[in-house]
GROMACS .gro file of C-alpha atoms in nm:
model
  264
    1MET     CA    1  11.252   4.372  -1.110
    2LYS     CA    2  11.534   4.123  -1.101
    3ILE     CA    3  11.663   3.988  -0.763
    4GLY     CA    4  11.982   3.780  -0.743
    5VAL     CA    5  12.320   3.700  -0.630
    6SER     CA    6  12.675   3.763  -0.736
    7THR     CA    7  12.917   3.448  -0.758
    8ALA     CA    8  13.164   3.674  -0.577
    9SER     CA    9  12.969   3.581  -0.261
   10LEU     CA   10  13.094   3.218  -0.298
   11TYR     CA   11  13.463   3.300  -0.334
   12PRO     CA   12  13.701   3.112  -0.363
   13LEU     CA   13  13.482   2.872  -0.551
   14HIS     CA   14  13.565   2.873  -0.919
   15ALA     CA   15  13.319   3.081  -1.111
   16GLU     CA   16  13.138   2.789  -1.284
   17ASP     CA   17  13.115   2.605  -0.940
   18ALA     CA   18  12.971   2.913  -0.773
   19PHE     CA   19  12.730   2.949  -1.047
   20ALA     CA   20  12.627   2.595  -1.018
   21GLU     CA   21  12.574   2.649  -0.654
   22LEU     CA   22  12.341   2.940  -0.711
   23ALA     CA   23  12.145   2.729  -0.950
   24ALA     CA   24  12.108   2.464  -0.700
   25LEU     CA   25  11.976   2.710  -0.457
   26GLY     CA   26  11.707   2.817  -0.701
   27VAL     CA   27  11.858   3.151  -0.754
   28LYS     CA   28  11.736   3.289  -1.109
   29ASN     CA   29  11.932   3.592  -1.153
   30ALA     CA   30  12.312   3.614  -1.125
   31GLU     CA   31  12.634   3.833  -1.157
   32VAL     CA   32  12.926   3.655  -1.276
   33PHE     CA   33  13.258   3.758  -1.097
   34ALA     CA   34  13.542   3.624  -1.315
   35ASN     CA   35  13.848   3.548  -1.094
   36SER     CA   36  14.078   3.481  -1.354
   37THR     CA   37  14.106   3.550  -1.747
   38GLY     CA   38  14.017   3.186  -1.777
   39GLU     CA   39  13.698   3.222  -1.623
   40ALA     CA   40  13.598   3.463  -1.895
   41SER     CA   41  13.683   3.234  -2.179
   42GLU     CA   42  13.606   2.860  -2.297
   43PRO     CA   43  13.547   2.607  -2.161
   44VAL     CA   44  13.446   2.795  -1.855
   45THR     CA   45  13.201   3.026  -2.029
   46SER     CA   46  13.006   2.733  -2.195
   47GLN     CA   47  12.983   2.554  -1.870
   48ILE     CA   48  12.820   2.862  -1.703
   49MET     CA   49  12.575   2.903  -2.003
   50ASP     CA   50  12.490   2.529  -1.988
   51ILE     CA   51  12.405   2.574  -1.616
   52ARG     CA   52  12.219   2.884  -1.703
   53ASP     CA   53  12.012   2.741  -1.980
   54ARG     CA   54  11.923   2.422  -1.792
   55ASN     CA   55  11.812   2.615  -1.494
   56GLY     CA   56  11.620   2.915  -1.649
   57MET     CA   57  11.878   3.164  -1.526
   58ASN     CA   58  11.967   3.521  -1.631
   59ILE     CA   59  12.288   3.678  -1.592
   60THR     CA   60  12.266   4.032  -1.535
   61SER     CA   61  12.621   4.170  -1.513
   62PHE     CA   62  12.980   4.084  -1.510
   63HIS     CA   63  13.252   4.194  -1.258
   64PRO     CA   64  13.636   4.121  -1.336
   65PHE     CA   65  13.908   4.026  -1.107
   66SER     CA   66  14.118   4.296  -1.277
   67SER     CA   67  13.980   4.595  -1.075
   68PRO     CA   68  14.321   4.633  -0.881
   69MET     CA   69  14.488   4.684  -1.221
   70GLU     CA   70  14.292   4.960  -1.344
   71SER     CA   71  14.488   5.226  -1.162
   72VAL     CA   72  14.813   5.138  -1.341
   73PHE     CA   73  14.674   5.033  -1.685
   74LEU     CA   74  14.334   5.203  -1.792
   75PHE     CA   75  14.394   5.511  -1.573
   76SER     CA   76  14.747   5.554  -1.632
   77THR     CA   77  14.918   5.791  -1.893
   78TYR     CA   78  15.112   5.512  -2.050
   79ASP     CA   79  14.978   5.412  -2.390
   80ARG     CA   80  15.073   5.071  -2.409
   81ARG     CA   81  14.926   4.970  -2.071
   82ILE     CA   82  14.601   5.160  -2.158
   83GLU     CA   83  14.575   4.957  -2.477
   84GLU     CA   84  14.644   4.621  -2.332
   85MET     CA   85  14.352   4.689  -2.065
   86MET     CA   86  14.131   4.824  -2.334
   87GLU     CA   87  14.198   4.512  -2.540
   88LEU     CA   88  14.152   4.269  -2.232
   89TYR     CA   89  13.821   4.456  -2.160
   90ARG     CA   90  13.703   4.438  -2.511
   91GLU     CA   91  13.756   4.052  -2.476
   92PHE     CA   92  13.536   4.058  -2.183
   93PHE     CA   93  13.266   4.257  -2.339
   94GLY     CA   94  13.256   3.969  -2.617
   95THR     CA   95  13.234   3.730  -2.311
   96MET     CA   96  12.938   3.930  -2.166
   97ASN     CA   97  12.757   3.919  -2.505
   98ARG     CA   98  12.794   3.528  -2.496
   99LEU     CA   99  12.666   3.512  -2.127
  100GLY     CA  100  12.376   3.774  -2.189
  101ALA     CA  101  12.521   4.017  -1.926
  102LYS     CA  102  12.472   4.390  -1.982
  103ILE     CA  103  12.637   4.576  -1.696
  104PHE     CA  104  13.007   4.582  -1.682
  105VAL     CA  105  13.128   4.665  -1.303
  106LEU     CA  106  13.427   4.886  -1.283
  107HIS     CA  107  13.604   5.003  -0.968
  108GLY     CA  108  13.855   5.267  -1.124
  109ALA     CA  109  14.160   5.404  -0.991
  110ILE     CA  110  14.243   5.393  -0.623
  111LEU     CA  111  14.287   5.708  -0.430
  112SER     CA  112  14.656   5.684  -0.403
  113SER     CA  113  14.693   5.696  -0.761
  114LYS     CA  114  14.623   6.073  -0.755
  115CYS     CA  115  14.473   6.033  -1.119
  116PRO     CA  116  14.374   6.382  -1.224
  117GLU     CA  117  14.000   6.401  -1.264
  118GLU     CA  118  14.003   6.524  -1.626
  119HIS     CA  119  14.211   6.218  -1.729
  120TYR     CA  120  13.993   5.983  -1.528
  121PHE     CA  121  13.688   6.107  -1.707
  122ARG     CA  122  13.842   6.094  -2.040
  123GLN     CA  123  13.961   5.721  -1.978
  124PHE     CA  124  13.621   5.617  -1.850
  125ARG     CA  125  13.449   5.774  -2.165
  126LEU     CA  126  13.703   5.577  -2.374
  127LEU     CA  127  13.592   5.246  -2.216
  128ALA     CA  128  13.233   5.340  -2.193
  129GLU     CA  129  13.230   5.391  -2.568
  130ALA     CA  130  13.395   5.080  -2.644
  131GLY     CA  131  13.129   4.899  -2.438
  132ARG     CA  132  12.850   5.077  -2.608
  133GLU     CA  133  12.984   4.957  -2.942
  134SER     CA  134  12.963   4.606  -2.803
  135GLY     CA  135  12.611   4.642  -2.652
  136VAL     CA  136  12.745   4.675  -2.307
  137ILE     CA  137  12.702   4.932  -2.026
  138VAL     CA  138  13.019   5.017  -1.829
  139ALA     CA  139  12.895   5.135  -1.487
  140GLN     CA  140  13.122   5.298  -1.221
  141GLU     CA  141  13.087   5.140  -0.880
  142ASN     CA  142  13.126   5.345  -0.565
  143VAL     CA  143  13.431   5.193  -0.396
  144SER     CA  144  13.548   5.330  -0.061
  145TYR     CA  145  13.929   5.290  -0.140
  146CYS     CA  146  13.897   5.406  -0.479
  147MET     CA  147  13.832   5.768  -0.616
  148SER     CA  148  13.482   5.665  -0.672
  149GLY     CA  149  13.419   5.635  -0.295
  150SER     CA  150  13.336   5.992  -0.284
  151LEU     CA  151  13.001   6.092  -0.391
  152ASP     CA  152  13.113   6.447  -0.484
  153PHE     CA  153  13.348   6.297  -0.723
  154LEU     CA  154  13.056   6.079  -0.876
  155LEU     CA  155  12.856   6.390  -0.899
  156ARG     CA  156  13.138   6.575  -1.092
  157MET     CA  157  13.174   6.265  -1.314
  158LYS     CA  158  12.792   6.267  -1.396
  159ARG     CA  159  12.822   6.644  -1.447
  160GLU     CA  160  13.122   6.598  -1.695
  161LEU     CA  161  13.020   6.291  -1.884
  162GLY     CA  162  12.643   6.327  -1.895
  163ASP     CA  163  12.454   6.016  -2.020
  164CYS     CA  164  12.797   5.840  -2.054
  165ALA     CA  165  12.823   5.823  -1.678
  166LYS     CA  166  12.634   5.516  -1.515
  167PHE     CA  167  12.683   5.381  -1.170
  168VAL     CA  168  12.656   5.063  -0.955
  169LEU     CA  169  12.558   5.144  -0.619
  170ASP     CA  170  12.711   4.907  -0.348
  171LEU     CA  171  12.564   4.950  -0.007
  172LYS     CA  172  12.841   4.810   0.188
  173GLN     CA  173  13.085   5.047   0.009
  174SER     CA  174  12.865   5.344   0.081
  175ARG     CA  175  12.877   5.246   0.462
  176ARG     CA  176  13.264   5.207   0.442
  177SER     CA  177  13.275   5.554   0.296
  178HIS     CA  178  13.060   5.682   0.598
  179ALA     CA  179  12.791   5.799   0.361
  180ASP     CA  180  12.412   5.764   0.355
  181VAL     CA  181  12.307   5.526   0.078
  182PHE     CA  182  11.988   5.741   0.015
  183ASP     CA  183  12.217   6.050  -0.079
  184TYR     CA  184  12.369   5.846  -0.342
  185VAL     CA  185  12.016   5.751  -0.458
  186ARG     CA  186  11.886   6.078  -0.464
  187SER     CA  187  12.203   6.255  -0.603
  188LEU     CA  188  12.277   5.992  -0.875
  189GLY     CA  189  11.917   5.913  -0.960
  190GLU     CA  190  11.841   5.758  -1.300
  191SER     CA  191  12.207   5.712  -1.373
  192ILE     CA  192  12.219   5.430  -1.124
  193VAL     CA  193  12.190   5.109  -1.346
  194HIS     CA  194  12.281   4.824  -1.084
  195LEU     CA  195  12.289   4.748  -0.738
  196HIS     CA  196  12.510   4.547  -0.482
  197ILE     CA  197  12.285   4.437  -0.198
  198SER     CA  198  12.390   4.363   0.154
  199ASP     CA  199  12.229   4.426   0.493
  200ALA     CA  200  12.400   4.591   0.786
  201ASP     CA  201  12.377   4.665   1.182
  202PRO     CA  202  12.563   4.910   1.387
  203ASP     CA  203  12.862   4.683   1.421
  204ARG     CA  204  12.879   4.504   1.089
  205ASP     CA  205  12.862   4.652   0.758
  206CYS     CA  206  12.812   4.348   0.534
  207LEU     CA  207  12.531   4.090   0.636
  208PRO     CA  208  12.291   3.869   0.464
  209VAL     CA  209  11.953   4.043   0.405
  210GLY     CA  210  11.733   4.005   0.710
  211GLN     CA  211  12.021   3.990   0.948
  212GLY     CA  212  12.075   4.357   0.997
  213SER     CA  213  11.866   4.660   1.040
  214PHE     CA  214  11.877   4.844   0.674
  215ASP     CA  215  11.556   4.964   0.541
  216PHE     CA  216  11.514   4.762   0.228
  217ARG     CA  217  11.152   4.890   0.190
  218ARG     CA  218  11.264   5.250   0.168
  219LEU     CA  219  11.541   5.162  -0.096
  220MET     CA  220  11.299   5.004  -0.332
  221GLN     CA  221  11.048   5.282  -0.294
  222GLU     CA  222  11.316   5.535  -0.363
  223MET     CA  223  11.465   5.323  -0.650
  224SER     CA  224  11.128   5.266  -0.798
  225GLY     CA  225  11.056   5.658  -0.767
  226ILE     CA  226  11.335   5.714  -0.999
  227GLY     CA  227  11.228   5.455  -1.245
  228TYR     CA  228  11.503   5.195  -1.168
  229ASP     CA  229  11.448   4.881  -1.343
  230GLY     CA  230  11.769   4.709  -1.295
  231ALA     CA  231  11.884   4.396  -1.065
  232TYR     CA  232  11.911   4.390  -0.695
  233ILE     CA  233  12.237   4.166  -0.659
  234VAL     CA  234  12.333   4.037  -0.330
  235GLU     CA  235  12.696   4.050  -0.277
  236LEU     CA  236  12.857   3.931   0.036
  237TYR     CA  237  13.192   3.848   0.173
  238ARG     CA  238  13.224   3.484   0.236
  239GLN     CA  239  13.324   3.549   0.602
  240ASN     CA  240  12.997   3.745   0.651
  241TYR     CA  241  12.748   3.454   0.643
  242ASP     CA  242  12.777   3.083   0.734
  243GLU     CA  243  12.573   2.852   0.485
  244PHE     CA  244  12.507   2.909   0.133
  245THR     CA  245  12.131   2.894   0.204
  246ARG     CA  246  12.181   3.251   0.350
  247LEU     CA  247  12.203   3.363  -0.012
  248ARG     CA  248  11.877   3.230  -0.095
  249GLU     CA  249  11.714   3.362   0.212
  250SER     CA  250  11.847   3.706   0.114
  251VAL     CA  251  11.669   3.673  -0.227
  252ASP     CA  252  11.358   3.553  -0.064
  253ASN     CA  253  11.360   3.844   0.171
  254LEU     CA  254  11.409   4.091  -0.097
  255THR     CA  255  11.133   3.924  -0.314
  256ASP     CA  256  10.911   3.950  -0.010
  257THR     CA  257  10.965   4.314   0.028
  258ALA     CA  258  10.920   4.382  -0.339
  259LEU     CA  259  10.570   4.179  -0.327
  260SER     CA  260  10.463   4.381  -0.038
  261LEU     CA  261  10.517   4.705  -0.230
  262GLY     CA  262  10.362   4.566  -0.558
  263LEU     CA  263  10.682   4.571  -0.743
  264LEU     CA  264  10.665   4.211  -0.856
   0.00000   0.00000   0.00000
């Protein structure tokens, strides 16, 4: 089991500075969130890799800033825009290979785009196959304001695409969709390849682990029961915590739970 933090949690720090902060906290696993195309190319990638190697870290996944563009590029019907985004994402796949990241996090089309599902699934398959050629897993995240915010949509996606359909389960996004996290776990099962972790209480849907009431013990038990061997990556918004040490505390709390279950 890998437990870590996304550099997105330290926004608006530059990606390499956020990664360095995680290293200083002793975090060993991280997701890289690129906030610009420059953060997915030199010299930034070499700086991140140097920090990774000096601190014995592992990069689990890559999340691009370009998610809001996906509706009008990848999931449009305009061939030139589609190819432009495909080319950009192929470059990102190359970056992932250099970083050692395996999971590419996709938001997909927003609800207001009214993208036909048949077209959506076809475009996802196109990107997923390009990722596979590069040794990368393209994974659809559940995002409340996107088509992927609906569990029914994700189930149709899984049925239509079969083994091509892989998913990132984001706990806070499931809460914002007014859905039960464990319904996602049971329904998507072994197709879940990555987790975005946050705690919550009745009034706040995104908190450091240990500051809310979410049952992480049950989550780990159910994920273990479906054979999940991916990462638990803490992803918070900067306004949801005070000091960077809360990120390390979140990792420690998850680690303690995993140890108590014999999963580490």
